[in-house]
Coordinates of C-alpha atoms and ligand atoms in Angstrom, one line a residue:
M1 CA -17.0 -17.3 -8.4
K2 CA -19.0 -14.3 -7.2
W3 CA -16.2 -11.6 -5.3
S4 CA -18.6 -11.0 -2.4
R5 CA -19.0 -14.8 -1.2
E6 CA -14.5 -14.6 -1.8
L7 CA -14.3 -12.1 0.5
S8 CA -16.8 -13.4 2.8
N9 CA -14.3 -16.4 2.7
S10 CA -11.5 -14.5 4.0
I11 CA -9.8 -15.2 7.4
T12 CA -10.9 -12.7 10.2
T13 CA -11.3 -15.1 13.2
L14 CA -8.5 -16.6 15.4
T15 CA -10.2 -20.1 14.9
K16 CA -10.6 -19.4 11.5
L17 CA -6.9 -18.3 11.4
R18 CA -5.5 -21.3 13.9
S19 CA -7.1 -23.8 11.1
C20 CA -4.0 -22.7 9.0
I21 CA -1.6 -22.2 11.0
D22 CA -0.1 -22.6 14.3
L23 CA 0.2 -20.0 15.8
R24 CA 3.4 -18.3 17.6
E25 CA 2.9 -16.6 21.2
E26 CA 3.9 -13.4 19.8
E27 CA 0.8 -13.1 17.6
L28 CA -1.8 -14.9 19.8
R29 CA -0.6 -12.2 22.3
F30 CA -2.5 -9.8 19.5
P31 CA -5.8 -8.6 21.8
R32 CA -7.8 -8.1 18.1
L33 CA -7.9 -11.9 17.4
R34 CA -9.1 -12.8 21.3
K35 CA -11.9 -10.7 22.4
N36 CA -13.4 -7.1 21.8
K37 CA -12.9 -4.6 18.8
S38 CA -12.1 -1.9 21.2
E39 CA -8.9 -2.8 21.7
Q40 CA -8.0 -2.8 18.2
I41 CA -5.6 -1.0 15.9
H42 CA -5.7 -2.3 12.7
P43 CA -8.3 -4.9 11.2
V44 CA -7.4 -8.4 10.1
R45 CA -8.4 -10.0 6.8
I46 CA -6.4 -12.1 4.9
P47 CA -8.3 -13.7 1.7
P48 CA -8.9 -17.1 0.2
V49 CA -5.8 -16.8 -2.3
F50 CA -3.4 -15.7 0.9
A51 CA -4.8 -17.8 3.2
E52 CA -4.4 -21.1 0.8
L53 CA -0.4 -19.6 0.5
L54 CA 0.0 -19.3 4.6
S55 CA -1.5 -22.7 4.7
R56 CA 1.2 -24.1 2.8
K57 CA 4.2 -25.6 4.3
G58 CA 7.6 -25.5 2.8
G59 CA 8.4 -22.6 0.2
A60 CA 9.5 -19.0 1.6
A61 CA 5.1 -18.4 0.5
R62 CA 4.2 -19.1 4.0
E63 CA 6.6 -16.6 5.7
V64 CA 5.9 -14.3 3.3
I65 CA 2.0 -14.0 3.9
R66 CA 2.3 -14.5 7.6
R67 CA 4.6 -11.2 8.4
Q68 CA 2.0 -9.7 5.7
F69 CA -0.9 -10.0 7.3
V70 CA -0.3 -11.5 10.6
P71 CA -0.5 -9.1 13.4
T72 CA 1.3 -9.3 16.2
E73 CA 2.4 -7.7 19.8
A74 CA 4.8 -5.7 17.8
E75 CA 2.5 -4.0 17.1
Y76 CA 2.1 -2.5 20.4
T77 CA 5.9 -0.8 20.4
V78 CA 5.2 2.6 19.3
L79 CA 8.6 4.4 18.6
P80 CA 9.3 7.6 19.1
G81 CA 9.0 9.8 15.5
E82 CA 6.0 7.2 14.9
S83 CA 2.5 8.7 13.9
L84 CA -0.9 7.1 13.1
D85 CA -0.5 9.7 10.4
P86 CA 2.9 9.2 9.8
L87 CA 2.8 11.7 6.0
C88 CA -0.2 14.3 7.7
E89 CA -2.2 13.9 5.3
V90 CA -5.2 15.1 7.1
A91 CA -3.4 18.9 7.3
Y92 CA -3.6 18.2 3.4
S93 CA -7.2 17.5 3.2
P94 CA -8.9 20.0 2.7
L95 CA -12.5 17.9 2.3
S96 CA -12.3 14.7 4.5
R97 CA -11.2 12.5 1.7
L98 CA -9.8 14.5 -0.2
I99 CA -6.5 15.0 -0.1
H100 CA -4.2 17.8 -1.8
R101 CA -0.2 17.8 -1.4
Y102 CA 1.0 18.9 -5.0
P103 CA -0.3 21.3 -7.0
D104 CA -1.3 18.9 -10.4
R105 CA -2.4 15.9 -7.9
V106 CA -5.3 14.8 -6.1
L107 CA -5.9 11.9 -3.6
L108 CA -9.0 11.0 -2.7
I109 CA -10.4 8.4 0.3
T110 CA -12.5 6.2 -1.4
T111 CA -13.6 4.3 0.9
E112 CA -11.7 2.8 4.4
Q113 CA -12.2 -1.2 4.0
C114 CA -9.1 -2.4 2.2
A115 CA -9.7 -6.9 0.8
V116 CA -6.2 -8.4 3.2
Y117 CA -4.9 -5.5 5.8
C118 CA -1.8 -5.1 5.7
R119 CA 0.1 -4.4 9.0
Y120 CA 2.3 -2.1 8.3
C121 CA 0.0 -0.4 6.3
F122 CA 0.6 3.7 6.7
R123 CA -3.0 4.8 6.6
R124 CA -3.4 3.1 10.3
R125 CA -5.7 6.0 11.3
F126 CA -8.6 5.2 9.4
T127 CA -9.9 2.0 12.1
E128 CA -11.5 4.3 13.8
R129 CA -14.0 5.4 10.9
A130 CA -16.1 3.4 8.7
G131 CA -17.9 3.1 5.5
A132 CA -17.4 4.0 1.5
I133 CA -17.3 7.1 -0.4
N134 CA -21.7 8.3 -1.2
S135 CA -22.8 10.7 -4.0
E136 CA -22.5 13.8 -1.7
E137 CA -19.1 13.6 -0.8
I138 CA -18.3 13.1 -4.7
K139 CA -19.9 15.4 -5.9
E140 CA -18.1 18.0 -2.8
A141 CA -14.7 16.5 -4.2
S142 CA -15.2 17.1 -8.3
E143 CA -16.5 21.0 -7.4
Y144 CA -13.4 21.2 -5.5
V145 CA -11.2 20.6 -8.7
T146 CA -13.5 21.6 -11.1
T147 CA -12.6 25.2 -10.1
R148 CA -8.9 24.1 -10.0
S149 CA -7.7 23.7 -13.7
E150 CA -3.9 23.2 -12.3
I151 CA -5.0 19.9 -11.0
R152 CA -4.1 17.0 -14.1
E153 CA -4.6 13.5 -12.2
I154 CA -6.7 11.8 -9.4
I155 CA -5.9 9.4 -7.8
F156 CA -8.3 7.2 -6.1
S157 CA -7.3 5.1 -3.3
G158 CA -8.2 3.8 -0.2
G159 CA -8.2 2.1 1.8
D160 CA -9.0 -0.3 -2.2
P161 CA -11.2 1.5 -4.3
L162 CA -12.2 -1.8 -5.8
M163 CA -13.9 -2.8 -2.5
L164 CA -16.8 -0.4 -4.0
D165 CA -19.7 -2.0 -5.6
D166 CA -19.9 -1.1 -9.7
G167 CA -22.6 1.1 -8.9
T168 CA -20.2 3.6 -7.5
I169 CA -17.0 3.0 -9.0
E170 CA -18.6 3.9 -12.0
G171 CA -21.1 7.2 -10.3
M172 CA -17.9 8.0 -9.5
L173 CA -15.4 8.0 -12.3
S174 CA -18.4 9.2 -14.4
E175 CA -18.4 12.6 -12.3
F176 CA -15.1 13.3 -12.4
S177 CA -14.7 12.4 -16.4
A178 CA -17.6 15.4 -16.8
L179 CA -14.8 17.8 -15.6
R180 CA -12.8 16.6 -18.9
K181 CA -15.0 18.4 -20.8
T182 CA -14.3 21.6 -19.6
R183 CA -10.4 21.4 -19.3
A184 CA -7.6 22.6 -21.6
K185 CA -5.2 20.4 -20.2
P186 CA -5.9 15.8 -19.8
L187 CA -7.3 14.3 -16.7
S188 CA -6.0 10.9 -15.9
F189 CA -6.8 8.9 -13.2
R190 CA -5.4 6.2 -11.3
I191 CA -6.8 3.4 -9.1
A192 CA -4.4 2.4 -6.6
T193 CA -5.3 -1.0 -5.6
R194 CA -4.2 -4.7 -4.0
I195 CA -7.5 -6.6 -4.8
P196 CA -5.9 -7.9 -8.3
T197 CA -3.9 -10.3 -6.3
A198 CA -5.6 -9.9 -3.4
L199 CA -8.9 -11.2 -4.3
P200 CA -9.4 -11.9 -8.3
S201 CA -12.4 -12.7 -8.4
R202 CA -13.0 -8.5 -7.9
I203 CA -11.9 -8.4 -11.7
T204 CA -15.3 -8.7 -13.0
G205 CA -16.0 -8.3 -16.7
G206 CA -18.9 -6.1 -16.0
L207 CA -15.9 -4.0 -14.1
L208 CA -13.8 -3.8 -16.8
R209 CA -16.1 -2.5 -19.1
I210 CA -16.5 0.3 -16.6
L211 CA -13.0 0.9 -16.2
Q212 CA -12.2 1.2 -20.1
Q213 CA -15.3 3.8 -20.3
Y214 CA -12.9 6.1 -18.4
V215 CA -9.6 5.7 -20.1
P216 CA -7.1 7.5 -18.9
L217 CA -6.9 5.4 -16.5
W218 CA -3.9 3.7 -15.1
L219 CA -4.2 1.0 -12.3
V220 CA -0.8 0.7 -9.5
L221 CA -0.8 -2.5 -8.3
H222 CA 0.4 -3.1 -4.7
C223 CA 2.8 -6.1 -4.3
N224 CA 5.5 -7.3 -2.4
H225 CA 6.5 -10.8 -3.1
T226 CA 6.7 -13.0 -6.4
E227 CA 4.8 -15.3 -4.1
E228 CA 1.5 -13.1 -4.3
L229 CA 1.1 -13.2 -8.4
T230 CA -0.4 -16.6 -7.9
P231 CA -2.0 -17.5 -11.0
R232 CA -5.3 -16.6 -10.5
G233 CA -4.0 -13.4 -9.5
T234 CA -1.6 -13.2 -12.8
E235 CA -4.7 -14.0 -14.8
A236 CA -6.6 -10.8 -13.2
I237 CA -3.7 -8.8 -13.7
S238 CA -4.0 -10.1 -17.6
R239 CA -7.6 -9.5 -18.4
I240 CA -6.9 -5.7 -16.9
V241 CA -4.0 -5.2 -19.2
D242 CA -6.0 -6.7 -21.9
A243 CA -8.5 -4.1 -21.6
G244 CA -6.0 -1.7 -21.8
I245 CA -5.7 -0.8 -19.2
P246 CA -2.1 0.3 -18.3
V247 CA -0.5 -1.2 -14.9
V248 CA 2.4 0.6 -13.1
S249 CA 3.4 -1.3 -10.0
Q250 CA 3.8 -0.1 -5.9
T251 CA 6.0 -2.5 -3.7
V252 CA 7.1 -1.3 0.0
L253 CA 10.5 -2.4 1.1
L254 CA 9.5 -4.7 4.5
R255 CA 12.1 -6.8 6.6
G256 CA 12.0 -10.1 6.2
V257 CA 9.9 -10.2 3.4
N258 CA 11.4 -8.3 0.5
D259 CA 14.7 -7.2 2.1
R260 CA 17.3 -9.0 -0.1
S261 CA 18.0 -7.6 -3.9
E262 CA 17.2 -11.0 -5.3
T263 CA 14.0 -11.2 -4.5
L264 CA 12.9 -7.4 -5.4
A265 CA 15.1 -8.7 -8.5
E266 CA 12.7 -11.4 -9.0
L267 CA 10.2 -10.1 -8.5
F268 CA 10.1 -6.7 -10.3
E269 CA 11.3 -9.4 -13.6
N270 CA 8.1 -11.2 -13.0
L271 CA 5.8 -7.9 -12.2
V272 CA 7.4 -7.3 -16.1
S273 CA 6.8 -10.8 -17.2
V274 CA 3.2 -9.8 -16.9
R275 CA 3.1 -6.7 -17.9
V276 CA 3.4 -4.9 -15.4
K277 CA 5.6 -1.9 -15.4
P278 CA 7.6 -1.6 -11.7
Y279 CA 6.5 1.9 -10.3
Y280 CA 8.1 2.7 -7.0
L281 CA 9.8 1.0 -4.0
F282 CA 8.9 3.1 -1.1
Q283 CA 11.3 3.0 2.3
G284 CA 9.0 2.0 5.3
D285 CA 6.5 4.7 6.8
A286 CA 6.9 5.7 10.2
A287 CA 3.6 4.7 11.0
S288 CA 2.9 3.8 14.6
G289 CA 3.7 0.2 15.4
T290 CA 5.5 -1.1 12.1
S291 CA 9.1 -0.5 13.3
H292 CA 9.9 -4.4 12.6
F293 CA 8.8 -4.1 9.6
R294 CA 11.3 -1.0 8.3
V295 CA 14.9 -1.7 7.0
S296 CA 17.6 1.1 8.1
L297 CA 18.2 2.8 5.4
P298 CA 22.2 2.2 4.9
R299 CA 20.9 -1.7 3.9
A300 CA 18.2 -0.2 1.4
F301 CA 20.7 1.8 -0.3
E302 CA 22.4 -2.0 -0.3
I303 CA 20.1 -3.6 -2.0
I304 CA 19.3 -0.5 -4.2
R305 CA 23.0 -0.5 -5.4
D306 CA 22.6 -4.7 -5.8
L307 CA 20.0 -4.4 -7.9
R308 CA 20.8 -2.0 -10.3
G309 CA 23.0 -3.7 -11.5
R310 CA 21.7 -6.9 -11.8
I311 CA 18.2 -5.9 -13.9
S312 CA 16.9 -4.2 -17.0
G313 CA 16.1 -0.6 -16.6
L314 CA 12.3 -1.3 -17.4
A315 CA 12.0 -3.6 -14.2
M316 CA 13.9 -0.8 -11.9
P317 CA 11.3 1.2 -9.8
V318 CA 12.0 4.6 -8.4
F319 CA 13.2 4.0 -4.9
A320 CA 11.4 6.4 -2.9
T321 CA 10.5 7.6 0.9
D322 CA 7.4 9.3 1.3
L323 CA 9.1 12.3 4.1
P324 CA 7.1 12.0 7.8
G325 CA 5.8 15.8 8.4
G326 CA 4.4 15.8 5.1
G327 CA 7.4 16.6 2.5
G328 CA 6.2 14.4 0.2
K329 CA 7.8 12.0 -2.4
K330 CA 11.9 12.2 -1.9
T331 CA 13.4 10.4 -4.3
L332 CA 16.6 8.3 -2.5
H333 CA 19.9 7.3 -5.6
E334 CA 22.1 4.9 -2.9
D335 CA 25.2 7.9 -4.0
M336 CA 23.4 10.2 -2.3
S337 CA 24.9 11.2 0.6
V338 CA 22.6 11.8 3.8
R339 CA 23.1 14.0 6.8
R340 CA 22.1 11.7 10.2
E341 CA 21.3 14.2 13.7
N342 CA 20.5 12.7 16.9
G343 CA 18.7 9.2 15.3
N344 CA 17.2 11.0 12.3
F345 CA 18.2 11.1 8.4
L346 CA 17.8 14.8 7.7
F347 CA 16.4 15.4 4.5
T348 CA 15.0 18.7 2.2
G349 CA 11.8 18.6 1.0
N350 CA 10.7 19.8 -2.0
D351 CA 8.8 23.2 -0.4
G352 CA 12.6 23.8 1.5
R353 CA 12.0 22.7 4.7
T354 CA 13.9 19.8 6.2
Y355 CA 12.1 16.5 7.3
R356 CA 13.2 13.9 9.8
Y357 CA 13.3 10.0 8.8
P358 CA 14.0 7.8 12.2
D359 CA 17.1 6.4 11.9
E360 CA 16.7 2.3 12.3
S361 CA 20.3 1.7 12.4
N362 CA 20.7 4.3 15.8
S363 CA 21.3 2.3 18.5
D364 CA 18.5 4.4 20.7
A365 CA 16.1 2.2 18.3
T366 CA 14.1 -0.6 20.9
Y367 CA 12.2 -3.0 19.2
C368 CA 10.8 -5.1 21.4
H369 CA 10.7 -8.3 18.7
E370 CA 13.9 -8.9 16.2
S371 CA 12.7 -10.8 13.2
R372 CA 14.7 -13.1 11.4
P373 CA 15.7 -13.5 7.7
L374 CA 13.0 -15.9 6.4
L375 CA 13.9 -16.3 3.0
Ligands
PLP401 C1 1.9 9.6 -3.7 C2 0.9 10.8 -3.4 C3 0.5 11.2 -4.8 C4 1.0 10.6 -6.5 O1 2.7 10.6 -6.1 P1 2.9 10.8 -8.5 O2 4.8 10.8 -7.5 O3 2.4 11.1 -8.5 O4 3.3 9.2 -8.0 C5 0.3 12.1 -5.0 N1 -1.0 12.8 -4.1 C6 -0.8 11.7 -2.7 C7 -1.2 13.2 -1.3 C8 0.5 10.9 -2.2 O5 0.5 10.9 -1.5
SF4_402 S1 -4.1 -2.5 0.6 FE1 -3.0 -0.7 1.6 S2 -4.8 1.1 2.1 FE2 -5.3 -1.6 2.8 S3 -4.1 -1.9 4.6 FE3 -2.7 -2.7 2.8 S4 -1.7 -1.2 2.8 FE4 -3.3 -0.3 4.1

């Protein structure tokens, strides 16, 4: 199937969603699915592979997909401390599409489109802007990198970079790979994507032939539950690895989706079995309207502790949080002692400054919907 056709068969309207599942009251109250775009918080799109899981009765798949991709009115509950840009990425952007937080790595926002829109997305600020990166912006970004020899890695992110057409991807990779010739140290590429499992038809032979030309290139797959590893998704992953592109994964710890050690153990072991190395497990970001997804830190530590005893080191990702306010990624150890103050956990960022992460077990935090354990 052509990927554009698969994409256009996604659920984006209330009518289509209703033909798949009976909506709950709190889902029907999400205005984006009702009327005009001005009320939208974050777009809705559920591609066919995931829609198929959503329509399946019995088993965990339906709730896993529903919870991640079907919006509810809980997204309108914004807690103090939450933000549309929780990681202060805008403040770390020397160019509109380039985030430079760590000296040796830059992250390029290549598009704001995704094959599937996750309700807990931390880049919710995107919805007001549009479009894919153009050749001028690519040129600007590569000029920025040219003069900074400390940069060793370009992370292509978004949105989902594999939503770009082949020509744009090839143009972008070739522009940055030209810089490799002039540098003493290697310059590696990383593509962060959810597409292999969300829209497997996108992983065409043509795309793989492009990617292969620009190794070292790593692919980071966003995957939160074993149910997402459908036969078609798994087959797409397999073709990527066979093409010589190493794949690692990142997972977000999400209440009601994967907040049990058994669920995560199964996911990470299955990822290893399809030749994907679990790389990061992230504590949920303080993005506006996503508190119903966050797991309290003490509970998260309990899960990690249990997980460590269960699975091989190869299957175990690094547990980390991206510190709200732009402190960067902080590795969390389940035996670390964390200071608590006024409804926040306090962390020291790599820059030595103090950053606050909301203490969800604090009684001041209020939710409009208490989620039930689903698994
Ligand atoms: C996550 C992130 C990176 C990559 O961090 P790693 O720890 O190398 O995976 C780089 N830049 C930004 C802005 C990021 O958010
Ligand atoms: S795929 Fe990534 S960028 Fe896109 S909606 Fe999901 S979390 Fe956000």
